[in-house]
XYZ file of C-alpha atoms in Angstrom:
786
model
C 57.080 -151.164 12.436
C 55.107 -153.816 14.302
C 55.004 -156.060 11.230
C 58.766 -155.764 10.736
C 59.341 -156.693 14.398
C 57.053 -159.724 14.080
C 58.891 -160.918 10.976
C 62.249 -160.468 12.695
C 61.010 -162.407 15.696
C 59.823 -165.220 13.444
C 63.247 -165.331 11.751
C 64.982 -165.557 15.120
C 62.654 -168.290 16.332
C 63.121 -170.172 13.089
C 66.888 -169.918 13.507
C 66.697 -171.295 17.015
C 64.538 -174.208 15.968
C 66.964 -174.985 13.130
C 70.027 -175.235 15.391
C 69.642 -178.945 16.075
C 69.195 -180.072 12.442
C 72.090 -177.875 11.354
C 74.283 -179.308 14.110
C 73.426 -182.870 13.126
C 74.162 -182.080 9.489
C 77.557 -180.536 10.314
C 78.511 -183.508 12.500
C 77.468 -185.953 9.780
C 79.483 -184.043 7.152
C 82.623 -183.893 9.276
C 82.285 -187.579 10.112
C 81.814 -188.509 6.458
C 84.858 -186.551 5.413
C 86.944 -188.281 8.060
C 85.638 -191.712 7.052
C 85.952 -191.518 3.284
C 88.189 -188.590 2.357
C 90.989 -189.011 4.889
C 93.374 -191.948 4.517
C 93.051 -194.623 7.149
C 95.607 -194.957 9.923
C 97.494 -192.052 11.453
C 95.915 -189.487 9.151
C 92.416 -190.495 10.134
C 93.347 -190.403 13.823
C 94.924 -186.961 13.420
C 91.819 -185.726 11.607
C 89.530 -187.104 14.311
C 91.504 -185.595 17.192
C 91.722 -182.208 15.435
C 88.012 -182.198 14.637
C 87.145 -183.100 18.237
C 89.455 -180.321 19.487
C 87.703 -177.769 17.281
C 84.260 -179.033 18.363
C 85.208 -178.885 22.038
C 86.738 -175.396 21.773
C 83.722 -173.995 19.902
C 81.330 -175.612 22.394
C 83.285 -174.188 25.342
C 83.198 -170.712 23.785
C 79.429 -171.044 23.250
C 78.896 -171.996 26.910
C 80.931 -169.066 28.233
C 79.243 -166.659 25.846
C 75.757 -167.879 26.789
C 76.554 -167.611 30.512
C 76.997 -163.833 30.190
C 73.254 -163.285 29.787
C 72.199 -165.336 32.846
C 72.456 -165.182 36.615
C 72.260 -167.496 39.594
C 71.977 -171.217 38.937
C 71.628 -170.632 35.190
C 75.053 -169.020 34.886
C 76.667 -171.559 37.230
C 75.890 -174.698 35.251
C 76.830 -172.993 31.970
C 80.206 -171.981 33.390
C 80.771 -175.523 34.644
C 79.966 -176.920 31.195
C 82.331 -174.393 29.646
C 85.135 -175.458 32.003
C 84.452 -179.147 31.306
C 84.529 -178.654 27.520
C 87.687 -176.521 27.801
C 89.510 -179.355 29.593
C 88.149 -181.860 27.099
C 89.346 -179.700 24.174
C 92.822 -179.288 25.715
C 93.163 -183.062 26.000
C 92.154 -183.425 22.350
C 94.721 -180.742 21.461
C 97.410 -182.678 23.323
C 96.506 -185.816 21.411
C 96.580 -183.887 18.137
C 100.071 -182.601 18.930
C 101.224 -186.142 19.719
C 99.705 -187.372 16.476
C 101.696 -184.777 14.554
C 104.913 -185.287 16.528
C 105.290 -189.009 16.454
C 103.893 -192.494 15.940
C 100.848 -193.835 17.743
C 101.547 -194.502 21.439
C 101.207 -197.845 23.033
C 98.000 -198.312 25.001
C 98.703 -197.115 28.520
C 96.992 -194.922 31.061
C 98.212 -191.334 30.841
C 97.306 -188.076 32.554
C 95.402 -187.080 29.414
C 93.276 -190.210 29.660
C 92.331 -189.388 33.253
C 91.821 -185.715 32.374
C 89.097 -186.723 29.923
C 86.985 -187.674 32.955
C 86.709 -183.966 33.831
C 84.025 -183.574 31.148
C 81.546 -186.020 32.723
C 82.552 -185.069 36.258
C 82.042 -181.324 35.719
C 78.860 -182.079 33.775
C 77.754 -184.063 36.798
C 78.365 -181.014 39.010
C 76.555 -178.788 36.482
C 73.511 -181.073 36.544
C 73.443 -181.052 40.345
C 73.819 -177.251 40.464
C 71.180 -176.658 37.802
C 68.749 -179.115 39.361
C 68.545 -177.047 42.526
C 66.681 -174.328 40.624
C 64.070 -176.789 39.390
C 60.891 -177.282 41.441
C 61.345 -180.039 43.997
C 58.718 -182.688 44.732
C 59.281 -182.292 48.479
C 60.541 -179.148 50.184
C 63.536 -180.644 51.959
C 67.041 -179.252 52.390
C 69.179 -178.698 49.291
C 71.955 -180.912 50.663
C 69.491 -183.744 51.197
C 68.122 -183.344 47.647
C 71.602 -183.405 46.131
C 72.582 -186.515 48.067
C 69.380 -188.389 47.230
C 69.702 -187.453 43.544
C 73.266 -188.852 43.418
C 72.302 -192.020 45.314
C 69.307 -192.661 43.052
C 71.415 -192.116 39.928
C 74.170 -194.467 41.052
C 71.591 -196.983 42.325
C 69.777 -197.163 38.994
C 73.068 -197.243 37.087
C 74.368 -200.144 39.175
C 71.125 -202.044 38.635
C 71.255 -201.498 34.871
C 74.903 -202.555 34.720
C 74.095 -205.723 36.644
C 71.300 -206.594 34.207
C 73.432 -205.801 31.142
C 76.381 -207.746 32.499
C 74.180 -210.750 33.173
C 72.580 -210.871 29.724
C 75.812 -210.510 27.690
C 76.825 -213.844 26.193
C 80.534 -212.985 26.441
C 82.562 -211.104 28.990
C 84.221 -208.303 26.984
C 86.311 -207.051 29.880
C 87.533 -210.556 30.695
C 88.617 -211.298 27.114
C 90.003 -207.941 26.175
C 93.557 -209.053 26.885
C 94.599 -205.587 27.830
C 96.179 -203.907 30.807
C 93.621 -203.920 33.671
C 94.307 -200.243 34.369
C 93.636 -199.388 30.759
C 90.399 -201.368 30.887
C 89.399 -199.730 34.177
C 89.930 -196.206 32.871
C 88.229 -197.044 29.569
C 85.249 -198.564 31.450
C 84.977 -195.517 33.718
C 84.008 -193.314 30.745
C 80.762 -195.079 29.748
C 79.833 -195.803 33.385
C 80.053 -192.116 34.335
C 78.208 -191.228 31.126
C 75.446 -193.673 32.092
C 75.211 -192.114 35.571
C 74.733 -188.695 33.938
C 72.115 -190.018 31.540
C 70.217 -191.614 34.425
C 70.480 -188.408 36.460
C 69.153 -186.360 33.563
C 66.252 -188.761 33.011
C 65.443 -188.653 36.728
C 65.305 -184.866 36.629
C 63.157 -184.899 33.516
C 60.711 -187.395 34.960
C 60.512 -186.356 38.616
C 60.927 -182.578 38.556
C 57.694 -180.765 37.600
C 58.951 -178.099 35.213
C 57.771 -176.709 31.885
C 58.701 -178.137 28.503
C 60.754 -175.077 27.646
C 62.643 -175.346 30.929
C 63.447 -179.003 30.263
C 64.812 -178.346 26.763
C 68.460 -177.847 27.865
C 68.158 -180.842 30.157
C 67.036 -183.059 27.279
C 69.925 -181.820 25.146
C 72.385 -182.608 27.941
C 70.951 -186.132 28.239
C 71.328 -186.683 24.479
C 74.868 -185.264 24.618
C 75.952 -187.652 27.373
C 74.213 -190.497 25.563
C 76.212 -189.718 22.418
C 79.459 -189.528 24.383
C 78.537 -192.712 26.246
C 77.963 -194.604 22.992
C 81.367 -193.516 21.689
C 83.060 -194.414 24.961
C 81.358 -197.838 24.924
C 82.493 -198.519 21.361
C 86.021 -197.478 22.317
C 85.905 -199.882 25.287
C 84.704 -202.823 23.184
C 86.900 -202.458 20.109
C 89.971 -204.638 19.985
C 92.300 -202.113 18.283
C 92.833 -199.177 20.641
C 94.626 -197.120 18.033
C 91.893 -197.039 15.400
C 88.971 -194.582 15.517
C 85.758 -195.644 13.841
C 83.437 -193.093 12.200
C 80.719 -193.891 14.772
C 83.027 -193.071 17.643
C 84.071 -189.860 15.967
C 80.429 -188.915 15.387
C 79.629 -189.341 19.095
C 82.626 -187.295 20.205
C 81.611 -184.509 17.821
C 77.889 -184.651 18.592
C 78.301 -184.614 22.403
C 80.040 -181.200 22.696
C 77.748 -179.776 20.027
C 74.628 -180.783 21.967
C 76.098 -179.420 25.202
C 76.672 -176.095 23.435
C 73.048 -176.093 22.226
C 71.907 -176.749 25.791
C 73.918 -173.773 27.045
C 72.560 -171.509 24.302
C 68.974 -172.418 25.110
C 67.152 -169.308 26.365
C 65.128 -171.152 28.977
C 67.691 -172.493 31.385
C 67.253 -175.006 34.154
C 64.879 -173.646 36.717
C 62.419 -171.690 34.570
C 59.214 -173.396 35.629
C 55.920 -171.503 35.404
C 53.492 -172.738 38.015
C 50.702 -173.297 35.511
C 52.856 -175.776 33.553
C 54.014 -177.931 36.455
C 52.920 -181.519 36.911
C 52.717 -183.285 40.243
C 54.888 -186.416 40.058
C 55.531 -187.323 43.672
C 54.799 -190.978 43.056
C 57.529 -191.170 40.388
C 59.976 -189.509 42.751
C 59.321 -192.239 45.313
C 59.029 -195.351 43.108
C 61.278 -194.808 40.089
C 64.642 -195.546 41.804
C 63.400 -198.946 42.956
C 62.055 -200.196 39.618
C 65.455 -201.274 38.182
C 66.498 -202.592 41.610
C 63.459 -204.869 41.709
C 64.069 -205.918 38.100
C 67.691 -206.732 38.908
C 66.697 -208.742 41.949
C 64.110 -210.721 39.976
C 66.589 -211.367 37.163
C 69.340 -212.563 39.498
C 66.894 -214.699 41.481
C 65.687 -216.401 38.296
C 69.231 -216.975 37.121
C 70.553 -218.380 40.379
C 67.408 -220.428 40.836
C 68.136 -222.112 37.522
C 71.571 -223.288 38.685
C 73.610 -220.315 37.474
C 76.366 -218.701 39.494
C 77.195 -215.062 40.010
C 80.506 -213.742 38.781
C 82.708 -211.523 40.919
C 81.574 -208.464 38.938
C 77.933 -209.354 39.532
C 78.602 -209.910 43.232
C 80.341 -206.553 43.544
C 77.484 -204.826 41.734
C 74.982 -206.610 43.935
C 76.703 -205.489 47.115
C 76.948 -201.947 45.708
C 73.249 -201.879 44.895
C 72.393 -203.318 48.302
C 74.477 -200.680 50.064
C 72.852 -197.904 48.041
C 69.389 -199.267 48.822
C 70.226 -199.251 52.527
C 71.560 -195.690 52.255
C 68.451 -194.639 50.353
C 66.240 -196.182 53.007
C 68.197 -194.423 55.715
C 67.518 -191.124 53.978
C 63.848 -192.045 53.709
C 63.709 -192.888 57.416
C 65.420 -189.614 58.278
C 63.007 -187.763 55.980
C 60.048 -189.401 57.694
C 61.418 -188.540 61.124
C 62.004 -184.919 60.099
C 58.547 -184.785 58.532
C 56.930 -186.189 61.669
C 58.866 -183.720 63.804
C 57.727 -180.857 61.577
C 54.130 -182.055 61.665
C 54.297 -182.363 65.435
C 55.855 -178.919 65.761
C 53.285 -177.490 63.345
C 50.435 -179.020 65.317
C 51.907 -177.675 68.526
C 52.177 -174.180 67.048
C 48.655 -174.347 65.639
C 47.347 -175.536 68.993
C 49.188 -172.693 70.724
C 47.867 -170.152 68.212
C 44.337 -171.488 68.573
C 44.386 -171.163 72.367
C 46.625 -168.153 72.989
C 46.475 -164.446 72.297
C 49.050 -163.418 69.658
C 49.749 -160.008 71.233
C 50.308 -160.913 74.880
C 50.926 -164.652 74.742
C 48.245 -165.237 77.363
C 45.425 -167.733 77.036
C 42.593 -166.558 74.790
C 38.840 -166.748 75.303
C 38.572 -170.280 73.868
C 41.137 -171.780 76.263
C 39.749 -169.796 79.186
C 36.233 -171.030 78.430
C 37.402 -174.663 78.366
C 39.338 -174.327 81.625
C 36.430 -172.527 83.269
C 34.048 -175.336 82.301
C 36.427 -177.917 83.804
C 36.842 -175.837 86.955
C 33.078 -175.575 87.390
C 32.765 -179.342 86.922
C 35.355 -179.859 89.657
C 33.441 -177.423 91.872
C 30.123 -179.106 91.118
C 31.173 -182.732 91.654
C 34.207 -182.586 93.966
C 33.705 -179.319 95.780
C 36.962 -177.775 94.513
C 36.725 -173.996 95.159
C 36.853 -171.662 92.178
C 36.902 -167.880 91.759
C 36.899 -165.577 88.737
C 38.420 -162.107 88.412
C 37.447 -159.887 85.476
C 39.743 -156.912 84.697
C 39.178 -154.029 82.311
C 41.543 -151.107 81.696
C 40.116 -147.708 82.528
C 39.961 -145.206 79.637
C 42.179 -147.351 77.406
C 40.753 -145.755 74.259
C 42.212 -142.431 75.328
C 45.655 -144.070 75.302
C 45.117 -145.391 71.779
C 43.813 -142.028 70.574
C 46.512 -139.976 72.250
C 49.636 -142.091 71.754
C 48.697 -144.415 68.904
C 47.921 -148.103 68.662
C 51.600 -149.139 68.836
C 51.904 -147.658 72.326
C 48.539 -149.188 73.190
C 49.790 -152.622 72.175
C 52.966 -152.173 74.230
C 50.829 -151.151 77.189
C 48.665 -154.257 76.833
C 51.752 -156.485 76.797
C 53.187 -154.874 79.939
C 49.762 -154.990 81.581
C 49.549 -158.715 80.800
C 53.022 -159.319 82.258
C 52.135 -157.534 85.491
C 48.830 -159.356 85.733
C 50.491 -162.747 85.274
C 53.206 -161.871 87.806
C 50.653 -160.836 90.433
C 48.936 -164.245 90.490
C 50.275 -167.712 91.154
C 51.788 -170.061 88.566
C 48.833 -172.424 88.829
C 46.270 -169.731 88.014
C 45.123 -169.090 84.456
C 45.410 -165.529 83.103
C 43.655 -164.828 79.787
C 43.015 -161.938 77.464
C 39.391 -162.158 76.413
C 39.621 -159.400 73.814
C 40.523 -155.722 73.525
C 41.411 -154.465 77.003
C 39.514 -157.220 78.831
C 41.398 -159.764 80.940
C 40.301 -162.553 83.247
C 41.968 -164.641 85.959
C 40.737 -168.112 86.909
C 41.635 -169.069 90.484
C 41.394 -172.755 91.259
C 41.907 -174.038 94.816
C 42.897 -170.511 95.878
C 39.375 -169.103 95.847
C 39.516 -168.104 99.545
C 42.450 -165.812 98.675
C 40.621 -164.209 95.725
C 40.066 -160.803 97.325
C 43.682 -160.607 98.517
C 44.904 -161.537 95.047
C 42.588 -158.940 93.505
C 43.981 -156.148 95.684
C 47.502 -157.307 94.882
C 46.651 -157.063 91.181
C 45.295 -153.528 91.601
C 48.453 -152.476 93.414
C 50.671 -153.893 90.664
C 48.632 -152.296 87.884
C 48.595 -148.811 89.435
C 52.325 -148.343 88.863
C 53.032 -145.964 85.909
C 54.044 -147.500 82.584
C 57.193 -146.222 80.852
C 56.740 -146.774 77.104
C 58.925 -145.203 74.389
C 59.814 -142.219 76.522
C 56.225 -141.708 77.699
C 55.044 -142.244 81.255
C 51.489 -143.537 81.090
C 49.304 -143.884 84.173
C 46.559 -146.455 83.674
C 44.299 -148.103 86.206
C 41.959 -151.067 85.972
C 38.536 -151.967 87.273
C 38.097 -155.488 88.643
C 35.051 -157.642 89.132
C 35.181 -160.696 91.407
C 32.718 -163.551 91.502
C 32.680 -166.713 93.634
C 29.981 -169.327 93.147
C 27.562 -169.621 96.013
C 26.943 -173.052 97.608
C 23.510 -173.211 95.985
C 24.965 -172.452 92.526
C 25.702 -176.084 91.655
C 24.292 -175.735 88.121
C 26.158 -172.535 87.349
C 27.451 -172.332 83.767
C 30.637 -170.713 82.512
C 28.735 -168.052 80.570
C 26.717 -167.016 83.610
C 29.835 -166.826 85.766
C 31.592 -164.641 83.190
C 28.570 -162.353 82.920
C 28.470 -161.961 86.703
C 32.170 -161.097 86.812
C 31.620 -158.597 83.982
C 28.704 -157.046 85.868
C 30.797 -156.748 89.046
C 33.523 -155.055 87.037
C 31.040 -152.421 85.851
C 30.037 -151.818 89.462
C 33.667 -150.858 90.192
C 33.604 -148.492 87.211
C 30.388 -146.884 88.487
C 32.042 -146.361 91.861
C 34.852 -144.342 90.322
C 37.096 -146.953 88.619
C 40.491 -148.211 89.846
C 38.746 -150.531 92.302
C 37.386 -154.037 92.745
C 33.772 -155.046 93.306
C 32.469 -158.452 94.255
C 29.320 -159.916 92.818
C 26.886 -160.219 95.709
C 23.900 -162.035 94.240
C 21.754 -162.627 91.190
C 18.798 -160.522 92.299
C 19.694 -157.412 90.317
C 20.755 -154.216 92.038
C 24.240 -152.810 91.521
C 25.629 -156.167 90.413
C 23.185 -156.686 87.552
C 24.390 -157.959 84.205
C 24.691 -154.595 82.439
C 25.501 -155.811 78.886
C 22.466 -158.079 78.904
C 20.223 -155.459 80.493
C 21.426 -152.748 78.107
C 20.703 -154.898 75.062
C 17.236 -155.562 76.443
C 16.632 -151.865 77.162
C 17.722 -150.753 73.682
C 15.388 -153.295 72.078
C 12.407 -151.978 74.133
C 13.330 -148.501 75.503
C 9.963 -147.577 76.930
C 9.574 -150.837 78.807
C 13.042 -150.941 80.366
C 13.682 -147.350 81.338
C 15.539 -145.862 78.395
C 14.639 -142.172 77.925
C 15.762 -138.996 76.205
C 16.496 -135.988 78.413
C 17.023 -132.423 77.239
C 19.296 -129.667 78.558
C 18.784 -126.086 77.371
C 21.362 -123.976 75.527
C 20.920 -120.309 76.440
C 21.897 -116.965 74.940
C 23.847 -114.967 77.517
C 22.510 -111.594 76.375
C 18.859 -112.178 77.237
C 18.694 -115.669 78.783
C 16.607 -117.015 75.890
C 16.713 -120.751 75.163
C 17.906 -121.138 71.583
C 18.445 -124.916 71.540
C 18.326 -128.094 73.581
C 20.733 -131.006 73.679
C 19.200 -134.490 73.651
C 20.883 -136.854 76.105
C 20.317 -140.576 76.749
C 19.376 -141.605 80.260
C 18.740 -145.084 81.637
C 16.942 -146.232 84.766
C 16.717 -149.999 84.574
C 14.018 -151.823 86.557
C 16.690 -154.218 87.870
C 19.912 -152.210 88.049
C 18.351 -148.871 88.869
C 19.861 -145.595 87.581
C 22.963 -146.243 85.482
C 25.500 -143.484 84.937
C 25.788 -142.433 81.258
C 29.579 -142.932 81.279
C 29.051 -146.528 82.392
C 26.370 -147.586 79.930
C 28.064 -145.729 77.049
C 31.260 -147.704 77.779
C 29.197 -150.912 77.833
C 27.543 -149.915 74.552
C 30.904 -149.294 72.880
C 32.179 -152.716 73.938
C 29.002 -154.560 72.955
C 28.315 -152.717 69.684
C 25.131 -150.982 70.895
C 26.286 -147.388 70.348
C 24.562 -147.085 66.987
C 21.289 -148.341 68.431
C 21.434 -145.768 71.258
C 22.312 -142.972 68.817
C 19.406 -143.901 66.565
C 16.977 -144.055 69.498
C 17.963 -140.601 70.793
C 17.901 -139.153 67.271
C 14.426 -140.478 66.547
C 13.040 -139.406 69.927
C 14.543 -135.910 69.617
C 12.975 -135.434 66.189
C 9.665 -136.705 67.580
C 9.801 -134.174 70.453
C 11.006 -131.237 68.303
C 7.521 -130.022 67.411
C 6.287 -130.179 71.042
C 9.356 -128.280 72.253
C 8.888 -125.598 69.586
C 5.235 -125.148 70.567
C 6.143 -124.934 74.247
C 8.809 -122.285 73.666
C 6.629 -120.424 71.185
C 9.344 -120.414 68.541
C 11.450 -122.970 66.625
C 14.510 -124.117 68.576
C 17.429 -126.252 67.502
C 17.831 -129.825 68.708
C 21.366 -131.128 69.322
C 21.875 -134.906 69.067
C 25.115 -136.684 70.010
C 26.630 -139.098 67.499
C 29.616 -141.337 68.257
C 32.677 -140.320 66.248
C 33.312 -143.986 65.501
C 30.138 -144.048 63.367
C 31.226 -141.252 61.046
C 31.963 -142.647 57.622
C 30.165 -145.904 58.356
C 27.096 -147.051 56.527
C 23.777 -146.148 58.152
C 24.413 -142.813 59.882
C 23.421 -140.543 57.007
C 20.413 -142.688 56.142
C 19.266 -142.758 59.782
C 19.430 -138.961 60.101
C 17.462 -138.341 56.908
C 14.928 -141.020 57.797
C 14.249 -139.491 61.244
C 13.865 -135.988 59.775
C 11.406 -137.215 57.177
C 9.407 -139.398 59.577
C 8.749 -136.535 61.994
C 8.635 -133.686 59.439
C 11.501 -131.768 61.043
C 13.306 -129.105 59.037
C 16.952 -130.178 58.597
C 18.140 -126.724 59.692
C 16.689 -127.395 63.164
C 18.922 -130.454 63.714
C 22.533 -130.227 64.959
C 24.657 -133.383 64.947
C 27.232 -133.276 67.758
C 30.466 -135.231 67.395
C 32.155 -136.221 70.629
C 35.670 -134.808 70.263
C 37.296 -137.175 72.759
C 36.951 -140.071 70.279
C 39.262 -140.297 67.285
C 37.497 -140.634 63.952
C 38.703 -143.941 62.424
C 38.507 -142.929 58.730
C 38.550 -139.174 58.221
C 37.912 -138.809 54.428
C 34.652 -140.835 54.408
C 33.541 -139.013 57.561
C 34.117 -135.633 55.923
C 32.085 -136.720 52.902
C 29.148 -137.783 55.102
C 29.188 -134.480 56.999
C 29.365 -132.493 53.751
C 26.300 -134.290 52.429
C 24.373 -133.706 55.662
C 25.239 -129.992 55.606
C 24.082 -129.780 52.001
C 20.731 -131.072 53.255
C 20.667 -128.319 55.883
C 21.826 -130.299 58.930
C 24.459 -128.489 60.982
C 27.495 -130.082 62.638
C 28.880 -129.373 66.106
C 32.161 -130.469 67.646
C 31.375 -131.527 71.223
C 33.684 -131.321 74.250
C 36.207 -129.240 72.309
C 39.530 -129.189 74.153
C 39.140 -132.444 76.071
C 40.709 -134.611 73.380
C 44.103 -134.728 71.735
C 43.393 -133.416 68.240
C 40.933 -130.558 68.826
C 42.459 -128.082 66.384
C 43.146 -130.803 63.820
C 39.493 -131.865 63.783
C 38.366 -128.235 63.685
C 40.522 -127.832 60.596
C 39.519 -131.104 58.909
C 35.769 -131.330 59.617
C 33.045 -129.095 58.189
C 31.925 -127.680 61.552
C 29.262 -125.039 62.235
C 29.356 -125.041 66.044
C 32.060 -125.672 68.636
C 31.083 -126.612 72.194
C 33.879 -125.715 74.608
C 34.595 -128.365 77.213
C 34.198 -127.294 80.839
C 37.989 -127.557 81.250
C 38.276 -124.426 79.050
C 35.334 -122.471 80.469
C 36.409 -122.187 84.138
C 37.478 -118.586 83.497
C 36.096 -117.484 86.869
C 38.450 -119.879 88.700
C 41.622 -119.263 86.631
C 40.935 -116.004 84.793
C 44.415 -115.514 83.347
C 45.285 -118.952 81.975
C 41.763 -120.217 81.237
C 40.775 -116.775 79.935
C 43.718 -116.700 77.518
C 42.864 -120.169 76.187
C 39.176 -119.390 75.870
C 39.873 -116.054 74.194
C 42.170 -117.748 71.660
C 39.570 -120.370 70.749
C 36.879 -117.693 70.413
C 39.107 -115.678 68.105
C 39.905 -118.724 65.930
C 36.241 -119.701 65.678
C 35.263 -116.112 64.828
C 37.770 -116.158 61.966
C 36.270 -119.434 60.738
C 32.652 -118.294 61.152
C 31.969 -120.984 63.753
C 29.480 -120.428 66.600
C 30.793 -121.189 70.116
C 28.772 -122.707 72.976
C 30.352 -122.805 76.446
C 29.664 -125.973 78.445
C 29.792 -126.406 82.194
C 28.301 -123.008 83.065
C 27.260 -123.477 86.681
C 27.564 -120.005 88.257
C 26.539 -116.478 87.236
C 30.150 -115.325 87.643
C 31.308 -117.830 85.062
C 28.506 -116.822 82.703
C 29.415 -113.125 82.997
C 33.127 -113.859 82.484
C 32.431 -115.892 79.321
C 30.120 -113.194 77.986
C 32.826 -110.610 78.625
C 35.287 -112.691 76.549
C 32.823 -112.678 73.636
C 31.066 -116.011 74.027
C 27.351 -115.677 73.193
C 25.893 -119.065 74.150
C 26.172 -121.295 77.200
C 24.969 -124.592 78.630
C 25.109 -125.913 82.167
C 23.350 -126.463 85.463
C 22.928 -122.686 85.884
C 20.300 -122.786 83.157
C 18.805 -126.161 83.972
C 19.648 -129.808 84.459
C 18.794 -132.462 81.848
C 15.147 -133.453 82.116
C 12.549 -135.388 80.107
C 10.568 -133.460 77.514
C 7.342 -133.691 79.518
C 8.985 -132.158 82.576
C 10.830 -129.526 80.588
C 7.668 -128.369 78.791
C 5.755 -127.917 82.068
C 8.484 -125.691 83.531
C 9.159 -123.491 80.494
C 8.369 -119.807 81.246
C 6.218 -117.903 78.792
C 8.849 -115.170 78.443
C 12.615 -115.356 78.137
C 14.548 -115.082 81.363
C 16.726 -112.139 82.305
C 20.020 -111.809 80.509
C 23.416 -112.024 82.128
C 24.591 -108.596 83.065
C 27.981 -107.931 81.526
C 30.185 -105.883 83.793
C 32.006 -103.034 82.063
């Protein structure tokens, strides 16, 4: 079957390649018959007109038939060719009828003579329409390309006519002795044909298309060349009634070649990118080559004492006008190009220095302006102040409502921030939910402006039917008089540190940087990075809080928690330094430190308690599915010879897992090794049940918001009872967090919860302290009231 198809395809391709030779042979045969077999005179004229009518009608039918299988520009130029050939055939039919009806007419201009111009005119329109689908050297407007193509074609044609007219020894139009109108109409045919030939050559030379795509264009050029030769011979012959075989051959060959162009499978516009050739220089220079040649020729002739005829003068003025028009288009093109380049540079400059989401200045522009402001402060004493703003708990908004709502919130936040400051102050988005305000000359009003910003930002945000309440923490820094060598980076770090002070004080406030000697205004990101790199030297420790069985008060596990007491900043709240770690990319380093230290202390804790106990280690949900977590866990277990079944990895439930499928795979592999998985702070996030369903979980730790059953026994008890029932169905162990009173412990035990954690059983403490205070026997259980 495949072989038959290949043979058929070869036959078809062979038939297509044989169209041109067959056409030439048919035209030659018809011309020969008319020249030698038909009697001269009226019979030969009748034969020629009839043959041309048949050729035109068949060519028109071929164009219309070929147009059915194309669309767009390809069908348009084929339909135009079909209409042109139809008109041309009707004129030939009219002449055939006149040949049959009566004697040869006297030479005069008739409607039929003018109607013959529809063939070149409609072919002209077809070329222009088809050329628009070809690749263009310069991406300008279509109207501009059409106009320039016509001007170039007429410009080159006028130059060629001027050269030809100058080199002819005789003046055929002056000596024809015929009616001037007849001569004018007869001369219009070859001139229009020459314009079409020039236009086709321009398209072939300047438009970078494939050879197959240019095949119909070449055929159209040859067709108009054949018609132009016949029209030229008709113009030059003395006897207007006779029809030479060469004229007849051109009139037969032209429609035939146009039909072949229409039947070509690859129409104008099919231009694979890999076959294109860059010819911009031809597009720019080619129209001026014949103009220069004409100018040189005329200059040489007039310099030798010759004079220009009226025709030459008219052609010269025509060419000069076209050159001026062409130059005007070039000037306009250059102006448009310069405007586009200027607009492009402006947009690129704006994109390089502005945030795409909010439209505010970005970090790069803010850094440049801050450097200039500090220079003005250093050398001219111009006051400067810097406000650093960070949204409080913005990640909860993204996790709960989605990133689209988060983006809308950032835009509204930016609008309010910009409206709260003056027009001369620079507001920038430095990244994420971090914003900064540079106050120049209004530094004395910085605190007032900061409080005005806080007031504006406290208003609730209405977004897509949701009312979102978001606050911000601000840090303010003003250079001291002795800070003449202060850099922009140091000033930003001080503002950032002051912002973290406001977060440590409870958020939704503003703190001012009060000095560079450490204390509460210390540079937390820098200090945290230093502490993580050398934990023992800079106060980073692992604390442990016991997890107790309600029935007998026995400690069954401990949770490892990171604590930081910096030599400069002092004790730093975990919520604060964890937020700093998430922003600075230090979460993984803190997780790995706590994991390694917990595994190192596991043996000592087991010896102190007299039995193996589980060690719970917190892992950021953002790390699940990322490279390094699984390897770090296995490496810590192997380094300290800890049984995997003794380790519990806790996932903070208030953070959305970025990529759930890879995270599930990592947890499955850890559980296959024996490591258990706990879902921490269950109930404090927005997708608690969804994560319980999706993740392979062994333990659920109820958030304190669900364990206050002693305060709200009905509502909290119903929620807690439901979670306990679900977990029992799933075979998941439940640990109650936030157990601070015996009443709460008894109430949870009554509901069926077996394990608890909280200040009732002990506060987090270092391993050395915890081991010294461990009793030798388990404590008393929690009495469950009947």
